[in-house]
Short mmCIF file of C-alpha atoms in Angstrom, two decimals:
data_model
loop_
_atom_site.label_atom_id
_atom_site.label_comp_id
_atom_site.label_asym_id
_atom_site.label_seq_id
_atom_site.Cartn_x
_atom_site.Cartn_y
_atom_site.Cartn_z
CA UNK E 1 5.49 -30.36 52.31
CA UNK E 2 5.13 -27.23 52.95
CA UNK E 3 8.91 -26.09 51.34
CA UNK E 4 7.68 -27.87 48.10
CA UNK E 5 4.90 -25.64 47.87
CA UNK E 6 6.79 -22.78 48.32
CA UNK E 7 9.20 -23.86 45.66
CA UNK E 8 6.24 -25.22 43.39
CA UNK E 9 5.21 -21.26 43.44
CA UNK E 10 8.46 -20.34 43.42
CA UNK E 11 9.02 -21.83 39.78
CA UNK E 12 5.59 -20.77 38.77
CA UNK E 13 6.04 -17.00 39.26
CA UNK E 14 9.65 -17.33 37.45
CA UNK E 15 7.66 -18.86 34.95
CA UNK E 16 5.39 -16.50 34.98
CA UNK E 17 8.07 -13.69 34.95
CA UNK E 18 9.51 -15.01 31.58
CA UNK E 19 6.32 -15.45 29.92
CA UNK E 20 5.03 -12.32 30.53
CA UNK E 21 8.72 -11.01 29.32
CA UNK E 22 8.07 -13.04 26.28
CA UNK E 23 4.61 -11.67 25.11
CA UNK E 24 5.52 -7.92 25.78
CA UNK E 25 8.65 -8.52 23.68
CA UNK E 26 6.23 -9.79 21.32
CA UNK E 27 3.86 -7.19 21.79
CA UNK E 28 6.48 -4.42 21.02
CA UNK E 29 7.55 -6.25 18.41
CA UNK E 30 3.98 -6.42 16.43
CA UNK E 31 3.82 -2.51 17.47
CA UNK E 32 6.81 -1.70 15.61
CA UNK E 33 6.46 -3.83 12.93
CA UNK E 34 2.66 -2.89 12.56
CA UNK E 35 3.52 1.26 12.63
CA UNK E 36 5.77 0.31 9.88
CA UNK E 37 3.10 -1.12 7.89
CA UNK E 38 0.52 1.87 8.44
CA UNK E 39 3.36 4.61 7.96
CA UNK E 40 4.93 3.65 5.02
CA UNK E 41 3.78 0.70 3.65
CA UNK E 42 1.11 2.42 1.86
CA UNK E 43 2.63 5.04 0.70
CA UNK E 44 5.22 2.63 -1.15
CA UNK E 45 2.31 0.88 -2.38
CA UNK E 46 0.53 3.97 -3.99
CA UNK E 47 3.55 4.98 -5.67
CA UNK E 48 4.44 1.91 -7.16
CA UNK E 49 0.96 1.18 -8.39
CA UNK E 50 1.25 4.79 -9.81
CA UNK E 51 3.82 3.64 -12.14
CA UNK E 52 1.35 1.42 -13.92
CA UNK E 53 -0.02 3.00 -16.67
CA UNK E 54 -1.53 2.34 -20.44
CA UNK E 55 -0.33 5.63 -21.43
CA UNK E 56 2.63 5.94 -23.41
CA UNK E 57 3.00 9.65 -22.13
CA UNK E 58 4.00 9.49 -18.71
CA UNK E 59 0.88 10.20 -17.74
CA UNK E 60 -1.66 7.63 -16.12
CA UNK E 61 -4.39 5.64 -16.96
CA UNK E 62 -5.86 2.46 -16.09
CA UNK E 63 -9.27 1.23 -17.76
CA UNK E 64 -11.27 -1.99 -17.22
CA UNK E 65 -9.43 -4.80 -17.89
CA UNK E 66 -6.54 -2.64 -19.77
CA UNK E 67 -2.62 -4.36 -19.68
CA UNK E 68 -2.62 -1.87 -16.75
CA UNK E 69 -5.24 -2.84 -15.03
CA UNK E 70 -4.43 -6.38 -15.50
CA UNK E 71 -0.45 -5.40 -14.19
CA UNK E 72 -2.27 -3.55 -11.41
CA UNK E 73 -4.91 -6.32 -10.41
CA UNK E 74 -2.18 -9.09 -10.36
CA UNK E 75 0.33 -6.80 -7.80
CA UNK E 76 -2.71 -6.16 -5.30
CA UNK E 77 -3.41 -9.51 -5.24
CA UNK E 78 0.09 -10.24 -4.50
CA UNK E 79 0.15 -7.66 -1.64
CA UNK E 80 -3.30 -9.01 0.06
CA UNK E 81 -1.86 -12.60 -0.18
CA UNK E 82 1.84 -11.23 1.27
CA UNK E 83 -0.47 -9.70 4.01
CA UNK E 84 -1.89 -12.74 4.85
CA UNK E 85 -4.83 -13.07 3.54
CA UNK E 86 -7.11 -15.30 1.02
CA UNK E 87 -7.42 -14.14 -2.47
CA UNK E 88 -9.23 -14.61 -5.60
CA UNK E 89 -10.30 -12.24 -8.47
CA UNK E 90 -13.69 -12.84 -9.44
CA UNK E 91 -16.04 -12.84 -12.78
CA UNK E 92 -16.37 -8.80 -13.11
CA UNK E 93 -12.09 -8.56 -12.59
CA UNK E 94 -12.37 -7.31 -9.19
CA UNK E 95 -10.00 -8.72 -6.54
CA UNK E 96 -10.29 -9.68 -2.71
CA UNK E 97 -8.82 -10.11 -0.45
CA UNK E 98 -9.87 -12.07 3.22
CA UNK E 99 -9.31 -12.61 6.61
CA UNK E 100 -11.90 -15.20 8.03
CA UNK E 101 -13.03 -14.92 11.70
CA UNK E 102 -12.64 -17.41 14.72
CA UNK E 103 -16.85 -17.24 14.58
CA UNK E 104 -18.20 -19.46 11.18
CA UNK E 105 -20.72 -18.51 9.26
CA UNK E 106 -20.57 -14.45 10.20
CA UNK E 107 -20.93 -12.00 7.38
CA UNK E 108 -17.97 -9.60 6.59
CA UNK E 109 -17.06 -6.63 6.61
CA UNK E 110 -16.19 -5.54 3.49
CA UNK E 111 -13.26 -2.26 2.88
CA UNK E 112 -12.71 -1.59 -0.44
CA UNK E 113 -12.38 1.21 -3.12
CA UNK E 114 -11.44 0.73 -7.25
CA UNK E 115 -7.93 0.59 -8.71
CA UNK E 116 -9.07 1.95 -12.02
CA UNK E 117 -8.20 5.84 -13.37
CA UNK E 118 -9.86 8.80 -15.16
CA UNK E 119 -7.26 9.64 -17.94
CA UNK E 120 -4.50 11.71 -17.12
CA UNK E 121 -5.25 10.41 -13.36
CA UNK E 122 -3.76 10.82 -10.17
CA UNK E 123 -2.34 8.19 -8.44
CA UNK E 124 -4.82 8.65 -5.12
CA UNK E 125 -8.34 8.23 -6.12
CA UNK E 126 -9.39 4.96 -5.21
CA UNK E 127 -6.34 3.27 -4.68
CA UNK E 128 -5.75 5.29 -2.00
CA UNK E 129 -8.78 3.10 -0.52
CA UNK E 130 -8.12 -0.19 -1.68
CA UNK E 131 -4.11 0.03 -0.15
CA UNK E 132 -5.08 1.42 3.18
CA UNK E 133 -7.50 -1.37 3.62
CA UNK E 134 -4.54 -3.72 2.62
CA UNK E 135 -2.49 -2.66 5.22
CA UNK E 136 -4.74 -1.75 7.92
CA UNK E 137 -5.77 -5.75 7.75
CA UNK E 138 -2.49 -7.29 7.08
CA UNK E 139 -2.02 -4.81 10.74
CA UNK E 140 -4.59 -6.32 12.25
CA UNK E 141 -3.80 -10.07 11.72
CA UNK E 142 0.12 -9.01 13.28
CA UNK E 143 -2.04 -8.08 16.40
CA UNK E 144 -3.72 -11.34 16.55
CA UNK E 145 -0.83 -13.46 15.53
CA UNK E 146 0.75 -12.01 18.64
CA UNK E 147 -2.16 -12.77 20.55
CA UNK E 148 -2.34 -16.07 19.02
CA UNK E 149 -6.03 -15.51 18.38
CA UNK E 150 -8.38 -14.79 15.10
CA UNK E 151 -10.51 -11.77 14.85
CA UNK E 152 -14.52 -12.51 15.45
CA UNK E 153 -15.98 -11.97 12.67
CA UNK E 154 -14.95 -12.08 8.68
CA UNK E 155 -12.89 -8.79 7.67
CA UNK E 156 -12.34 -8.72 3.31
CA UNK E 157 -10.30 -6.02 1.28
CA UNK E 158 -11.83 -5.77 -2.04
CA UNK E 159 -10.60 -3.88 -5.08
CA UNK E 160 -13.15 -3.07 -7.71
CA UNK E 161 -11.95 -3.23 -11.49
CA UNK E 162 -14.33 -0.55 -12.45
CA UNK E 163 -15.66 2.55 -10.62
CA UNK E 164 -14.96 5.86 -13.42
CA UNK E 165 -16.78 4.19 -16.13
CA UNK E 166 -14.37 5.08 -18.98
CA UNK E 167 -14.18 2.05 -20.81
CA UNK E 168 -18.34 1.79 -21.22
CA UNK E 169 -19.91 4.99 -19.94
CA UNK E 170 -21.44 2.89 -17.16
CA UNK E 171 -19.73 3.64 -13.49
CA UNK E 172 -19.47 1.08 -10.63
CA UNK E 173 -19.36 -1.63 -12.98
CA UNK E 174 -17.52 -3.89 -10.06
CA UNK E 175 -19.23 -2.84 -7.02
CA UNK E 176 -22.64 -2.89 -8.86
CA UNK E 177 -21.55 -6.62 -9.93
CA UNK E 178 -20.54 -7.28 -6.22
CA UNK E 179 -24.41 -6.73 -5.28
CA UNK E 180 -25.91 -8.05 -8.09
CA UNK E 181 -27.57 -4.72 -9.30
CA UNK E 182 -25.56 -4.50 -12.99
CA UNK E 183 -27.80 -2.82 -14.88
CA UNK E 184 -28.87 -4.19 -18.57
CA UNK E 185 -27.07 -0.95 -19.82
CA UNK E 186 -23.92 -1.96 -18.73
CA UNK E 187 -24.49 -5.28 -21.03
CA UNK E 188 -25.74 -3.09 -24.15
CA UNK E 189 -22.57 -0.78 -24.05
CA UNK E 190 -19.87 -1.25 -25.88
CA UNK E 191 -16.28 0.57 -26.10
CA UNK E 192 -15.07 3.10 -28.87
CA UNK E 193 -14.02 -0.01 -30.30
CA UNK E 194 -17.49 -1.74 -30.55
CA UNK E 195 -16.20 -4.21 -27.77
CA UNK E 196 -18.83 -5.51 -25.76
CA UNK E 197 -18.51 -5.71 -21.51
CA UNK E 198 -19.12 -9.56 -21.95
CA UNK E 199 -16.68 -9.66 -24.78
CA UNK E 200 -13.96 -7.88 -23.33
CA UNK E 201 -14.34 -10.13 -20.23
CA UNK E 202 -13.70 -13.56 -22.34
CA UNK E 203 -10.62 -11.21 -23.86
CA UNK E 204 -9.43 -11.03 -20.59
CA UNK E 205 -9.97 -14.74 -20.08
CA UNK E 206 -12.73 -14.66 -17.97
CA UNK E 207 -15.87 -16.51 -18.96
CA UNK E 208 -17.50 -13.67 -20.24
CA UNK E 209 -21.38 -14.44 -19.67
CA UNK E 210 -24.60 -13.78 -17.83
CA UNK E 211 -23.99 -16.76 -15.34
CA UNK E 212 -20.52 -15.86 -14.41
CA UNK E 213 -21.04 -12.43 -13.87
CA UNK E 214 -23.86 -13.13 -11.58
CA UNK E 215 -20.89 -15.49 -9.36
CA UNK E 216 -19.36 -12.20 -8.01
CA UNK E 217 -22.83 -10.94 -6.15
CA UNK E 218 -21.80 -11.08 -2.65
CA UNK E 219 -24.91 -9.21 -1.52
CA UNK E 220 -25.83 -12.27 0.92
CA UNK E 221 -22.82 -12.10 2.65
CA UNK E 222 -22.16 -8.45 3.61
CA UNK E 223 -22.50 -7.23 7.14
CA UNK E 224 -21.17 -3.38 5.95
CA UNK E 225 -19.41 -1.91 3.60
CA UNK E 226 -16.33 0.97 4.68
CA UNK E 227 -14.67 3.17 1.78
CA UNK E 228 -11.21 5.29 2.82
CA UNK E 229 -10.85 8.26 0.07
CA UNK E 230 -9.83 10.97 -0.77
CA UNK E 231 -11.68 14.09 -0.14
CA UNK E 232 -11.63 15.44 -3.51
CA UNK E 233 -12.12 18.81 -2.13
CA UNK E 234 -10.93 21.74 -0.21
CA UNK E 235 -12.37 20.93 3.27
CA UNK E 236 -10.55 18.90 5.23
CA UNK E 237 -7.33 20.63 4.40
CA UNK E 238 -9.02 23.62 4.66
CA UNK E 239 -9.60 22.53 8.81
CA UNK E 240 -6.39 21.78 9.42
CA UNK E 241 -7.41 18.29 9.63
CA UNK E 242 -6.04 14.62 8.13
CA UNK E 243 -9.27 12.95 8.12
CA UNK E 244 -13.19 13.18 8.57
CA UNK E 245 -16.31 11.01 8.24
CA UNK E 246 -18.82 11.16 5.57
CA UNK E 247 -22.45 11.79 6.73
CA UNK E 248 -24.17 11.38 2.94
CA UNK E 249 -23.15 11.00 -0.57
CA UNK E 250 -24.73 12.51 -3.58
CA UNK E 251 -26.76 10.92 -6.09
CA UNK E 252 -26.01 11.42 -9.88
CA UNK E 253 -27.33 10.97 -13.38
CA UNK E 254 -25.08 11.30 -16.20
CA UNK E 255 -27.09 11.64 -20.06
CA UNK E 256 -25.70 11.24 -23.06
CA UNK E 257 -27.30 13.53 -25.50
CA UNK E 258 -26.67 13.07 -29.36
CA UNK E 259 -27.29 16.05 -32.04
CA UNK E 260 -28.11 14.87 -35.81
CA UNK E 261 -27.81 17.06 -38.18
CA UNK E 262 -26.76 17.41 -41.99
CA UNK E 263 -23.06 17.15 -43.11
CA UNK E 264 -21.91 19.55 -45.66
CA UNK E 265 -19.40 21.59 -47.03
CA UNK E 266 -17.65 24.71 -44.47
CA UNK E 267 -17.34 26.84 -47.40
CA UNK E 268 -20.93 26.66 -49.90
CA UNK E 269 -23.85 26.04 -47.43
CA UNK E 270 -25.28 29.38 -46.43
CA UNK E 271 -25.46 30.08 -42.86
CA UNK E 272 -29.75 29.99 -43.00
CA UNK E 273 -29.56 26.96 -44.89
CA UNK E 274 -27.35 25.32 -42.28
CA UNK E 275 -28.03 22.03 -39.47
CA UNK E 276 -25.07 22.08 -37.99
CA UNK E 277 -24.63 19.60 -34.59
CA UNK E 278 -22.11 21.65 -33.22
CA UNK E 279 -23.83 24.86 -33.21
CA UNK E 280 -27.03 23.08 -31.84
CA UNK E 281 -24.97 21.23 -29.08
CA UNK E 282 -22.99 23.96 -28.29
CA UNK E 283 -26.32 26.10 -27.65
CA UNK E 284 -27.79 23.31 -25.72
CA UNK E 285 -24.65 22.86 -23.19
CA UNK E 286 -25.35 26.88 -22.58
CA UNK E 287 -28.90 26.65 -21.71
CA UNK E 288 -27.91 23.50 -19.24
CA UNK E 289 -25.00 25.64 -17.35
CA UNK E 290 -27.85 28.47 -17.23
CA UNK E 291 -30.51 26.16 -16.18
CA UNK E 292 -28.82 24.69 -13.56
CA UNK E 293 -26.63 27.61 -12.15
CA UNK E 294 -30.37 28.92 -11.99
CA UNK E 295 -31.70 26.24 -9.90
CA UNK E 296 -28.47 25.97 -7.47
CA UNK E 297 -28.97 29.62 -6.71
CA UNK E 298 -32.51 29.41 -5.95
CA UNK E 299 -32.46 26.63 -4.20
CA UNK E 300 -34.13 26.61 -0.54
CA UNK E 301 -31.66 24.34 0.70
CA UNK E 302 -28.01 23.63 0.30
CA UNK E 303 -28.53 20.57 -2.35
CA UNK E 304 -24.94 20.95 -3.43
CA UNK E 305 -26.29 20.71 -7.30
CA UNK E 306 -23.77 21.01 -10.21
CA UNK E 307 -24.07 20.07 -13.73
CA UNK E 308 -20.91 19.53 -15.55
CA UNK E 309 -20.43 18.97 -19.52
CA UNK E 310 -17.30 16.26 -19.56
CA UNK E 311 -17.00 15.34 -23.18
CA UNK E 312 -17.92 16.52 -26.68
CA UNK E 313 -17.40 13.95 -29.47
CA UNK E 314 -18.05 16.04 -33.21
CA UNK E 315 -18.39 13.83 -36.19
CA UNK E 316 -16.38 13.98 -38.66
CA UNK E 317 -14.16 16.56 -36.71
CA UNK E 318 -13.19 18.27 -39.76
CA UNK E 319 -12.07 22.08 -40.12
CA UNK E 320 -13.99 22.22 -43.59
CA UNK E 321 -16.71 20.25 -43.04
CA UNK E 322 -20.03 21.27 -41.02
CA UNK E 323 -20.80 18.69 -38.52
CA UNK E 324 -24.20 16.07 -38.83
CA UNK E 325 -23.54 14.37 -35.53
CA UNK E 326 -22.24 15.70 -32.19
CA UNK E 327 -22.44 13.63 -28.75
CA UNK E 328 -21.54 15.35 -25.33
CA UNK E 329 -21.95 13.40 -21.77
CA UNK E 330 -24.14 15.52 -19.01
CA UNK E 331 -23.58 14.90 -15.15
CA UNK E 332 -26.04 15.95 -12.87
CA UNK E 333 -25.36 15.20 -9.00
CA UNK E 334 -27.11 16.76 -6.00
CA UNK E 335 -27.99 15.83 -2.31
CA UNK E 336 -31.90 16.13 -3.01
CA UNK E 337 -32.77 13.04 -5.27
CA UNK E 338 -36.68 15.21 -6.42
CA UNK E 339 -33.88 18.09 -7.28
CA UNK E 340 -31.91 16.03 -9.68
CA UNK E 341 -34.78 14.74 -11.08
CA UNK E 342 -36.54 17.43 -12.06
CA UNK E 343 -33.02 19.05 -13.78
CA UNK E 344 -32.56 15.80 -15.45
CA UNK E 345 -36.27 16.24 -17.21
CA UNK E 346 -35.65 19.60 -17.99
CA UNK E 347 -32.48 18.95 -19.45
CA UNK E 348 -34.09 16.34 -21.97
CA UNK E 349 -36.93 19.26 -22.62
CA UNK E 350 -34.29 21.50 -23.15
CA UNK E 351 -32.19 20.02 -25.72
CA UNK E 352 -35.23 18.91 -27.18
CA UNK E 353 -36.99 21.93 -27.99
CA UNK E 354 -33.66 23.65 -29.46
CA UNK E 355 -33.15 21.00 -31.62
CA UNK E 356 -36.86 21.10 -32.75
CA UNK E 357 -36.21 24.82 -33.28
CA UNK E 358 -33.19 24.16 -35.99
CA UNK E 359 -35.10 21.54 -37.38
CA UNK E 360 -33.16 18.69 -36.15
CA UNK E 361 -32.80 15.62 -33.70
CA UNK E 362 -31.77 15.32 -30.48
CA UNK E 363 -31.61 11.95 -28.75
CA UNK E 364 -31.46 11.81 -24.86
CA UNK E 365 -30.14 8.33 -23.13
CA UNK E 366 -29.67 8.02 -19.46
CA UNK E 367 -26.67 6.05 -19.12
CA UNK E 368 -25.91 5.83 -15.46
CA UNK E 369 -28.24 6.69 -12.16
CA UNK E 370 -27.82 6.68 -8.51
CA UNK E 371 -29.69 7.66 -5.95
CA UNK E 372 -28.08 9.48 -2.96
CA UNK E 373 -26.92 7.73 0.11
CA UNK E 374 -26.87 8.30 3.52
CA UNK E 375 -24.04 6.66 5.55
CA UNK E 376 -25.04 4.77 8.27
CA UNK E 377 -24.87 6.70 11.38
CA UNK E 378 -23.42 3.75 13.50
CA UNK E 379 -20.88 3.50 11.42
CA UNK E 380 -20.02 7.20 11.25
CA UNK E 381 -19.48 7.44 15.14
CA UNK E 382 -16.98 4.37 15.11
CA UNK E 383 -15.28 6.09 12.51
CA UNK E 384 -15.11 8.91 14.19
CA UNK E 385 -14.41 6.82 17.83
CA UNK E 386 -11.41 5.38 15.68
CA UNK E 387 -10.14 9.18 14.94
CA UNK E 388 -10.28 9.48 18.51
CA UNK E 389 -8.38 6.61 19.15
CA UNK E 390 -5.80 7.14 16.53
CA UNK E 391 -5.11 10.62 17.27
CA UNK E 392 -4.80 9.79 21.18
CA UNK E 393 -7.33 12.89 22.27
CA UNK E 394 -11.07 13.68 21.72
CA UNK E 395 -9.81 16.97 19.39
CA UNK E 396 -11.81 15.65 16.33
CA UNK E 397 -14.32 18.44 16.02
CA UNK E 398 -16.43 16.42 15.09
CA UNK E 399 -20.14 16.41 16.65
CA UNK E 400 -22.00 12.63 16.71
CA UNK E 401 -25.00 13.64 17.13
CA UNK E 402 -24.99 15.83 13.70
CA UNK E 403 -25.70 11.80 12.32
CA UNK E 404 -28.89 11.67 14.19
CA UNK E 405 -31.75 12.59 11.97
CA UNK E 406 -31.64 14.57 8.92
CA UNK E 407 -28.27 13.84 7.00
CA UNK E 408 -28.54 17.45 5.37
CA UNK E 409 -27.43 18.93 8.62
CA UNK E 410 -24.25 16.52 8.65
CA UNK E 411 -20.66 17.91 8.45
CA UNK E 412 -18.97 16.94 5.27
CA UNK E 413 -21.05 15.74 2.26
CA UNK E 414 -19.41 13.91 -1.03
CA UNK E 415 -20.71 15.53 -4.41
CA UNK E 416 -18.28 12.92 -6.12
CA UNK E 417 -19.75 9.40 -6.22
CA UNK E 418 -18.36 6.32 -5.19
CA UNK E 419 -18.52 2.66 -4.53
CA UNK E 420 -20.64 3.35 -1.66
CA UNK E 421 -23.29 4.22 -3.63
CA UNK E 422 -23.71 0.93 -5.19
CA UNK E 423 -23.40 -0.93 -1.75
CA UNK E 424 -25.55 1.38 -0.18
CA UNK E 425 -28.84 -0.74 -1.27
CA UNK E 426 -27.55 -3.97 0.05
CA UNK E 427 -26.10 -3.16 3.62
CA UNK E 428 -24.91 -0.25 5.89
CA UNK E 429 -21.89 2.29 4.67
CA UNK E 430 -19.46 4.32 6.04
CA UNK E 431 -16.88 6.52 4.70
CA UNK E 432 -13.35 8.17 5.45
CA UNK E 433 -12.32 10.85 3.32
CA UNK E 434 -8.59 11.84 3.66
CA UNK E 435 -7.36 15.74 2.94
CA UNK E 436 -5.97 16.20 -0.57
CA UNK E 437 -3.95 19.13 -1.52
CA UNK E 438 -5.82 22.32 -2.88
CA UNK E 439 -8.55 19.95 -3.31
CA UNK E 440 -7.27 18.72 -6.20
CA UNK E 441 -8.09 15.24 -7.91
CA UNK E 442 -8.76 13.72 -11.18
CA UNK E 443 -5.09 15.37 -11.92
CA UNK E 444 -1.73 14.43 -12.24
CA UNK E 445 -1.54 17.24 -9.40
CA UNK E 446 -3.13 15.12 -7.16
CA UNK E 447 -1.93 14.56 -3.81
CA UNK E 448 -1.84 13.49 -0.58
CA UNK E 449 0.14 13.87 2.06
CA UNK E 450 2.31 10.82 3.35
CA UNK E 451 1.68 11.39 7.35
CA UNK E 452 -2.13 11.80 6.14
CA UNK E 453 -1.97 8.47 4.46
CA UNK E 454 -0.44 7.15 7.68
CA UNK E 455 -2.92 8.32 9.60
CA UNK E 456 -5.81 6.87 7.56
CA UNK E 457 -4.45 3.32 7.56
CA UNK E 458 -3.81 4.08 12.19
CA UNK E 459 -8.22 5.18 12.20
CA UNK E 460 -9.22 2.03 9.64
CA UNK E 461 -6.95 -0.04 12.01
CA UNK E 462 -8.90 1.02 15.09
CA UNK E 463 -12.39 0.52 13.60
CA UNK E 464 -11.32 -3.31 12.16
CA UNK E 465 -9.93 -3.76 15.81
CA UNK E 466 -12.86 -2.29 17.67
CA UNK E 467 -15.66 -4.09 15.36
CA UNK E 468 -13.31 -7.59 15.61
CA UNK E 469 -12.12 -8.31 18.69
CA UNK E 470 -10.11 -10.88 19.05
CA UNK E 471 -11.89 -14.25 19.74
CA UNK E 472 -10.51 -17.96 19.76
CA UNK E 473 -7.15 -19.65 18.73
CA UNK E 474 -6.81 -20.38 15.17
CA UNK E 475 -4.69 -21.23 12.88
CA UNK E 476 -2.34 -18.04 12.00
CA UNK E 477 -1.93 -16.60 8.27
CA UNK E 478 1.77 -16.35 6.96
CA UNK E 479 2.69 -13.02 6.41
CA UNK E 480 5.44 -11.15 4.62
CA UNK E 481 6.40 -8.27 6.00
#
């Protein structure tokens, strides 16, 4: 009896022996193959998706629900799927991307950024987001496929169709959609072409009403929301560094101001008998740069406020003839909300009373306004835990407890708006910004470096596995690697 037991164990532990052999084999396996995903997966993706473009000039652009945007929707949706996960594009054009959790009825975490472009774009800014999260979850289910085990809770990529505003002057267009805060504006507006938003969306074949749009509010179902993007500034390179969190995000306020006066000929009306748009808008735009270059240097506080004059439309743009109607875009963004506030009412004041001086109309319409946005200080330490994680040492520099009371004291602040903003009133938010070179973005000069983008994708890999461990056996996506 007692030689059968010893042979019983015998067989076990050989058993044992090869099994073990088995899952470390696996285990390397899913290491390699996931390091190939984070390394160079991305970067693949980034430069293909570069390539699609509306302009005819080599340069690149990609509006809401353009060809290009539609080219570019359709391959991230193939990538998510290839990765493993569910996918659908909902009623606002944005697409998803998700990885369900052993645990029902959980809400999910939701990583995302926008795939559309500024004109004349670089191929980083937002993408850059939308493609780590892509592979940083399609890494994540190789881990539990090897476990043979589901993460706990819900994880969802999500690529917004609209974050610049281009197309109608009205930013986060998809992420507002995705919380159910659209704003009647963004209904009103309508493209250079007189195209509505609900038009365009039935030209895209989408159902193009109230009632559909109001199917992509996911507000419900959001645990937090995690953006990976580029810096758009000089810091992080500055430090040496690949990567940091973001403590707060600025809030913004972009005008449109419109000038009206009376059309005539360059070369008969006298110059005291003129009402000439330009002249009036062109004074205007230098008593804003005054005002607020005024206000930024006497500010108390560092409230990081700029004011920035992006576009100038002149009607009828003729050399000979004096203008009677010229439109120009303001954008106002600072850290202090009562700051931004009080620039944006003396901005309308301002153009106001020098168009009352010439004897003709202004017209001031706010067109898009955010509040600003501190990122959830949980979330900022696991980022910054991930860092840790990723880079293999606790060499961050970063200090935790800077996220403990006043954000205004945190270590990196965005002045650029994003998605986050619009999530921001419907559940926690955290951000990653990557280095960019010179600081550089909204360029064709734009870039990033490829072992930065690596490293990106290796921290949002170590948050999604340190927020979802694995839990139960489940049935295992197919994935393409």
């Amino acid at each position: 009896m007692r030689r059968h037991t010893r042979a019983r164990m015998l067989k076990i532990i050989v058993a044992l022996f090869f099994v073990s052999s088995f899952l470390l084999a696996d285990t390397s396996a899913f290491c390699d193959e996931a390091a190939s995903i984070l390394d160079n997966q991305t970067w693949d993706y980034l430069h293909d998706l570069g390539d699609v473009s509306d302009a005819t000039d080599g340069s690149l652009q990609r509006t809401f629900l353009s060809v290009a945007s539609r080219l570019a929707m359709n391959k991230v949706e193939m990538w998510m799927r290839r990765g493993g996960m569910d996918t659908w594009v909902d009623e606002v054009g944005n697409v998803h991307g998700r990885l369900d959790g052993a645990i029902p009825n959980q809400k999910v975490l939701l990583i995302g950024s926008h795939i559309d472009t500024v004109k004349d774009a670089g191929k980083f800014d937002g993408t850059l987001g939308v493609l780590v999260g892509v592979s940083s979850v399609k890494a994540a289910i190789l881990e539990t496929v090897s476990l043979g085990q589901k993460i706990t809770s819900p994880v969802q990529v999500v690529a917004f169709s609209d974050e610049e505003g281009i197309r109608f002057s009205s930013t986060f267009l998809g992420s507002r959609a995705v919380v159910g805060l659209l704003p009647e504006s963004a209904y009103q507006a309508a493209d250079e072409n007189g195209i509505s938003l609900l038009q365009a969306l039935r030209q895209g074949g989408f159902k193009g009403s109230r009632p559909s749009v109001r199917t992509a509010n996911l507000s419900d179902t959001i645990s937090s929301y995690v953006e990976v993007h580029i810096e758009q500034g000089p810091v992080i390179e500055a430090r040496g560094e690949s990567v940091a969190p973001v403590t707060a995000i600025s809030g913004q306020t972009r005008l449109s101001i419109s000038v009206h006066g009376t059309q005539g000929h360059a070369g008969t009306v006298p110059m005291a008998a003129r009402k000439d748009a330009v002249a009036a808008a062109a004074e205007i735009i230098h008593l804003i740069e005054s005002l607020c270059k005024t206000r930024a240097q006497n500010s108390n506080e560092d409230t990081m406020l700029v004011c920035t004059v992006g576009e100038i439309r002149v009607w009828p743009g003729a050399s000979n003839v004096i203008s009677s109607n010229t439109n120009f875009t303001v954008d106002i963004r600072s850290r202090s909300d009562r700051e931004r506030e009080g620039v944006v009412k003396s901005i309308s004041g301002v153009a106001k009373r020098a168009c009352f001086k010439r004897d003709m109309v202004c017209r001031v319409d706010l067109k898009h306004e955010a509040p600003a946005a501190n990122c959830d200080a949980q979330l900022i330490i696991a980022l910054n835990e991930a860092i840790v994680r990723a880079r293999g040492d606790d060499k961050t520099g970063f200090d935790s407890g800077q996220v403990r009371g006043d954000s205004r004291n945190s270590a990196l602040v965005s002045g650029a708006g994003h998605d986050a903003l619009a999530l921001h009133s419907t559940c926690p938010v955290g951000m990653l910004f990557v280095g960019c070179k010179n600081g550089i973005s909204h360029s064709p000069e734009e870039h990033v470096a490829a072992k930065d983008i690596a490293f990106a994708g290796r921290v949002l890999f170590e948050f999604i596995r340190a927020q979802n461990k694995p839990g139960n056996p489940a049935h295992n996506p197919t994935i393409h690697l």
